CSV table of N, CA and C in Angstrom, one decimal:
chain,number,residue,atom,x,y,z
A,243,MET,N,165.9,118.5,74.0
A,243,MET,CA,165.5,117.8,73.7
A,243,MET,C,165.1,116.8,74.8
A,244,PRO,N,163.8,116.0,75.0
A,244,PRO,CA,164.2,115.5,77.2
A,244,PRO,C,165.8,114.8,77.3
A,245,LYS,N,165.6,114.2,78.8
A,245,LYS,CA,166.7,113.3,78.9
A,245,LYS,C,166.2,112.0,79.0
A,246,ALA,N,166.9,110.8,78.5
A,246,ALA,CA,166.8,109.7,78.4
A,246,ALA,C,165.9,109.1,79.3
A,247,LEU,N,165.7,108.4,79.8
A,247,LEU,CA,165.9,107.2,81.2
A,247,LEU,C,165.8,106.5,81.5
A,248,LYS,N,167.2,106.6,82.7
A,248,LYS,CA,167.8,106.0,83.1
A,248,LYS,C,166.8,105.0,83.5
A,249,ALA,N,167.4,103.7,82.9
A,249,ALA,CA,166.7,102.3,84.3
A,249,ALA,C,167.5,101.9,84.8
A,250,LYS,N,166.6,101.4,85.7
A,250,LYS,CA,166.7,100.8,87.4
A,250,LYS,C,167.2,99.7,87.0
A,251,ASN,N,168.3,99.6,88.2
A,251,ASN,CA,168.7,98.0,88.2
A,251,ASN,C,169.7,97.7,87.4
A,252,VAL,N,169.9,97.9,86.0
A,252,VAL,CA,170.8,98.1,85.4
A,252,VAL,C,172.2,97.4,85.8
A,253,GLY,N,173.1,96.1,85.7
A,253,GLY,CA,174.0,95.5,86.1
A,253,GLY,C,173.9,95.7,88.0
A,254,GLN,N,172.9,95.9,88.3
A,254,GLN,CA,172.9,95.8,89.8
A,254,GLN,C,172.5,94.6,90.3
A,255,GLU,N,173.0,94.0,91.5
A,255,GLU,CA,172.4,92.8,92.2
A,255,GLU,C,171.0,92.8,92.7
A,256,LYS,N,170.5,92.4,93.2
A,256,LYS,CA,169.5,92.1,94.6
A,256,LYS,C,170.0,92.7,95.9
A,257,LYS,N,169.4,93.3,96.5
A,257,LYS,CA,169.8,94.3,97.5
A,257,LYS,C,169.5,93.2,98.6
A,258,VAL,N,170.8,93.4,99.3
A,258,VAL,CA,170.4,92.6,100.9
A,258,VAL,C,169.8,92.9,101.7
A,259,ILE,N,168.5,92.2,102.2
A,259,ILE,CA,167.5,92.6,103.3
A,259,ILE,C,167.9,92.2,104.5
A,260,HIS,N,167.5,92.8,105.4
A,260,HIS,CA,167.5,93.1,106.7
A,260,HIS,C,166.7,92.0,107.3
A,261,PRO,N,167.4,90.9,107.8
A,261,PRO,CA,165.9,90.0,108.4
A,261,PRO,C,165.1,90.0,109.9
A,262,TYR,N,165.4,91.4,109.6
A,262,TYR,CA,163.9,92.3,111.0
A,262,TYR,C,163.7,93.0,110.3
A,263,SER,N,163.2,93.3,109.1
A,263,SER,CA,163.0,94.2,108.4
A,263,SER,C,161.6,94.1,107.9
A,264,ARG,N,161.1,95.2,107.4
A,264,ARG,CA,159.5,94.8,107.4
A,264,ARG,C,159.1,94.5,105.6
A,265,LYS,N,160.4,95.0,105.0
A,265,LYS,CA,160.5,93.9,104.2
A,265,LYS,C,160.7,92.1,104.1
A,266,ALA,N,161.4,92.0,105.0
A,266,ALA,CA,161.6,90.2,105.1
A,266,ALA,C,160.5,90.1,106.3
A,267,ALA,N,159.7,90.5,106.7
A,267,ALA,CA,158.3,90.2,107.6
A,267,ALA,C,157.1,89.3,106.4
A,268,GLN,N,157.2,90.7,105.5
A,268,GLN,CA,156.3,90.9,104.7
A,268,GLN,C,156.8,89.5,103.1
A,269,ILE,N,157.9,90.1,103.0
A,269,ILE,CA,158.4,88.2,102.0
A,269,ILE,C,158.0,87.0,103.2
A,270,THR,N,158.3,87.1,103.6
A,270,THR,CA,157.8,85.9,105.1
A,270,THR,C,156.7,85.2,105.1
A,271,ARG,N,155.8,86.0,105.3
A,271,ARG,CA,153.8,86.2,105.1
A,271,ARG,C,153.9,85.8,103.8
A,272,GLU,N,154.8,86.6,102.8
A,272,GLU,CA,153.5,86.1,101.4
A,272,GLU,C,153.9,84.6,101.4
A,273,ALA,N,155.4,84.3,102.0
A,273,ALA,CA,155.9,82.5,101.3
A,273,ALA,C,155.3,81.8,102.2
A,274,HIS,N,154.8,81.7,103.3
A,274,HIS,CA,153.6,81.1,104.3
A,274,HIS,C,152.8,81.2,103.9
A,275,LYS,N,152.1,82.0,103.1
A,275,LYS,CA,151.1,82.6,102.1
A,275,LYS,C,150.9,81.3,101.2
A,276,GLN,N,152.0,81.3,100.5
A,276,GLN,CA,151.6,80.2,99.2
A,276,GLN,C,151.9,79.1,99.7
A,277,ASP,N,152.3,78.4,100.7
A,277,ASP,CA,152.6,77.4,101.1
A,277,ASP,C,151.5,77.2,101.6
A,278,LYS,N,150.7,77.7,102.2
A,278,LYS,CA,149.4,77.4,103.1
A,278,LYS,C,148.5,77.1,101.5
A,279,LYS,N,148.4,77.8,101.0
A,279,LYS,CA,147.6,77.9,99.7
A,279,LYS,C,147.8,76.6,99.1
A,280,GLU,N,149.2,76.0,98.8
A,280,GLU,CA,149.9,75.0,97.7
A,280,GLU,C,149.4,74.1,99.0
A,281,LYS,N,149.3,73.8,100.2
A,281,LYS,CA,149.4,72.8,101.5
A,281,LYS,C,147.4,72.4,100.6
A,282,LEU,N,146.8,73.0,100.7
A,282,LEU,CA,145.1,73.8,100.7
A,282,LEU,C,144.9,73.2,99.8
A,283,LYS,N,145.8,73.0,98.6
A,283,LYS,CA,145.0,72.8,97.4
A,283,LYS,C,145.6,71.5,97.1
A,284,ASN,N,146.5,70.9,97.8
A,284,ASN,CA,147.4,69.4,97.7
A,284,ASN,C,145.4,68.5,98.2
A,285,GLU,N,145.6,69.1,99.7
A,285,GLU,CA,144.8,68.1,100.5
A,285,GLU,C,143.2,68.5,99.4
A,286,LYS,N,142.8,68.8,99.0
A,286,LYS,CA,141.7,69.0,98.8
A,286,LYS,C,141.0,67.8,97.4
A,287,ALA,N,142.3,68.1,96.4
A,287,ALA,CA,142.8,67.5,94.8
A,287,ALA,C,142.4,65.4,96.1
A,288,LEU,N,143.0,65.4,96.6
A,288,LEU,CA,144.1,64.4,97.6
A,288,LEU,C,141.9,63.9,97.7
A,289,ARG,N,141.3,64.9,98.7
A,289,ARG,CA,140.3,64.6,98.7
A,289,ARG,C,139.4,64.6,97.6
A,290,LEU,N,139.2,64.9,96.9
A,290,LEU,CA,138.0,64.8,95.6
A,290,LEU,C,138.7,63.8,95.2
A,291,SER,N,139.9,63.0,94.9
A,291,SER,CA,140.0,62.3,94.2
A,291,SER,C,139.6,61.1,94.9
A,292,LEU,N,139.6,60.6,96.3
A,292,LEU,CA,139.3,59.5,96.7
A,292,LEU,C,137.5,59.8,96.8
A,293,ILE,N,136.9,60.5,96.8
A,293,ILE,CA,136.2,60.7,96.9
A,293,ILE,C,135.2,60.4,95.0
A,294,GLY,N,135.8,60.5,93.5
A,294,GLY,CA,135.8,60.5,92.1
A,294,GLY,C,135.7,59.0,92.3
A,295,GLU,N,136.9,58.5,93.2
A,295,GLU,CA,137.0,56.9,93.6
A,295,GLU,C,135.7,56.0,93.9
A,296,LYS,N,135.2,56.5,94.6
A,296,LYS,CA,134.1,55.8,95.6
A,296,LYS,C,133.6,55.5,94.8
A,297,LEU,N,132.9,56.8,93.7
A,297,LEU,CA,131.5,57.4,93.4
A,297,LEU,C,131.7,56.0,91.9
A,298,GLN,N,133.0,55.9,91.7
A,298,GLN,CA,133.0,55.3,90.3
A,298,GLN,C,132.9,53.8,90.3
A,299,TRP,N,133.8,53.4,91.4
A,299,TRP,CA,132.8,52.7,92.4
A,299,TRP,C,131.9,51.7,92.2
A,300,PHE,N,130.8,52.9,92.9
A,300,PHE,CA,129.5,52.2,93.2
A,300,PHE,C,128.6,52.8,91.4
A,301,GLN,N,128.9,53.7,90.6
A,301,GLN,CA,128.4,53.0,88.8
A,301,GLN,C,128.7,52.1,88.4
A,302,SER,N,130.5,52.0,88.8
A,302,SER,CA,130.6,50.5,87.9
A,302,SER,C,129.5,49.4,88.9
A,303,HIS,N,129.3,49.3,89.9
A,303,HIS,CA,128.7,47.8,89.8
A,303,HIS,C,127.3,47.7,90.2
A,304,LEU,N,126.5,49.2,90.0
A,304,LEU,CA,125.4,49.6,89.7
A,304,LEU,C,124.7,48.2,88.6
A,305,ASP,N,123.0,48.1,88.5
A,305,ASP,CA,123.3,47.3,87.4
A,305,ASP,C,122.2,48.1,86.5
A,306,PRO,N,122.9,48.5,85.4
A,306,PRO,CA,122.1,48.8,84.2
A,306,PRO,C,120.6,49.1,84.1
A,307,GLN,N,120.2,47.5,83.9
A,307,GLN,CA,118.4,48.3,83.9
A,307,GLN,C,118.0,47.6,84.7
A,308,LYS,N,118.9,48.4,85.7
A,308,LYS,CA,117.9,48.4,86.9
A,308,LYS,C,117.5,50.2,86.6
A,309,VAL,N,116.1,50.8,87.0
A,309,VAL,CA,115.8,52.5,87.2
A,309,VAL,C,115.9,52.8,88.3
A,310,ARG,N,115.6,52.1,89.3
A,310,ARG,CA,115.0,52.5,90.9
A,310,ARG,C,115.8,51.1,91.4
A,311,TYR,N,116.0,51.9,93.2
A,311,TYR,CA,116.5,50.9,94.1
A,311,TYR,C,115.9,51.0,95.1
A,312,SER,N,115.7,49.5,95.7
A,312,SER,CA,115.2,49.9,96.5
A,312,SER,C,115.8,50.1,98.1
A,313,LYS,N,115.3,49.8,99.3
A,313,LYS,CA,116.3,50.8,100.4
A,313,LYS,C,117.1,50.1,101.0
A,314,ARG,N,116.7,48.4,100.5
A,314,ARG,CA,117.2,47.2,100.9
A,314,ARG,C,118.8,47.1,99.9
A,315,ALA,N,118.3,47.4,98.4
A,315,ALA,CA,119.1,46.8,97.5
A,315,ALA,C,120.2,47.7,97.8
A,316,ALA,N,120.2,48.8,97.8
A,316,ALA,CA,120.8,50.4,98.3
A,316,ALA,C,121.7,49.4,99.7
A,317,CYS,N,120.8,49.9,100.9
A,317,CYS,CA,121.4,49.2,101.5
A,317,CYS,C,122.7,47.8,101.3
A,318,ASN,N,122.9,46.8,101.0
A,318,ASN,CA,123.5,46.2,100.5
A,318,ASN,C,124.9,46.4,99.2
A,319,LEU,N,124.1,47.0,99.0
A,319,LEU,CA,125.0,47.8,97.9
A,319,LEU,C,125.7,49.2,98.9
A,320,ILE,N,125.8,49.5,99.5
A,320,ILE,CA,126.4,50.5,101.0
A,320,ILE,C,127.7,49.2,101.3
A,321,GLU,N,126.9,48.0,101.7
A,321,GLU,CA,127.0,46.8,102.7
A,321,GLU,C,128.8,46.8,101.9
A,322,ARG,N,128.3,46.5,100.6
A,322,ARG,CA,129.7,45.2,99.8
A,322,ARG,C,130.6,46.6,99.7
A,323,ASP,N,130.6,48.2,99.6
A,323,ASP,CA,131.0,49.0,99.1
A,323,ASP,C,132.2,48.8,100.8
A,324,SER,N,131.7,49.2,102.1
A,324,SER,CA,132.2,49.8,103.1
A,324,SER,C,132.3,47.8,103.3
A,325,ARG,N,132.4,46.6,102.6
A,325,ARG,CA,134.0,45.2,102.5
A,325,ARG,C,134.3,45.1,101.5
A,326,HIS,N,134.1,46.3,101.1
A,326,HIS,CA,135.4,46.4,99.7
A,326,HIS,C,137.1,47.4,100.1
A,327,LEU,N,135.8,48.1,101.0
A,327,LEU,CA,136.8,49.4,101.5
A,327,LEU,C,138.3,48.9,102.8
A,328,LYS,N,137.6,47.4,103.9
A,328,LYS,CA,137.8,47.5,104.2
A,328,LYS,C,139.0,46.9,104.0
A,329,CYS,N,138.9,45.7,102.8
A,329,CYS,CA,139.5,44.7,101.9
A,329,CYS,C,140.4,45.3,101.6
A,330,LYS,N,140.3,46.9,100.9
A,330,LYS,CA,141.1,47.1,100.0
A,330,LYS,C,142.5,48.1,101.2
A,331,SER,N,142.1,48.3,102.8
A,331,SER,CA,143.1,48.9,103.2
A,331,SER,C,143.8,47.6,104.1
């Protein structure tokens, strides 16, 4: 009969890693990488939500009867948006 396989790390606690070891550097790199990835994800979500909010404002202020807008009408709408943003902040 073959020998039974021994389970690794059964009953053992995690080994302490020396702070200057390669393994510690690897773990630190991974942690920094995850932090950076999380930060970029949050920044992008914030940026997209601001753009979505602005587009929603434009959509709510468009006239549903108009199919096309002239350059002047579009500029007026943009000016109203810029005033809206100034009042908001």
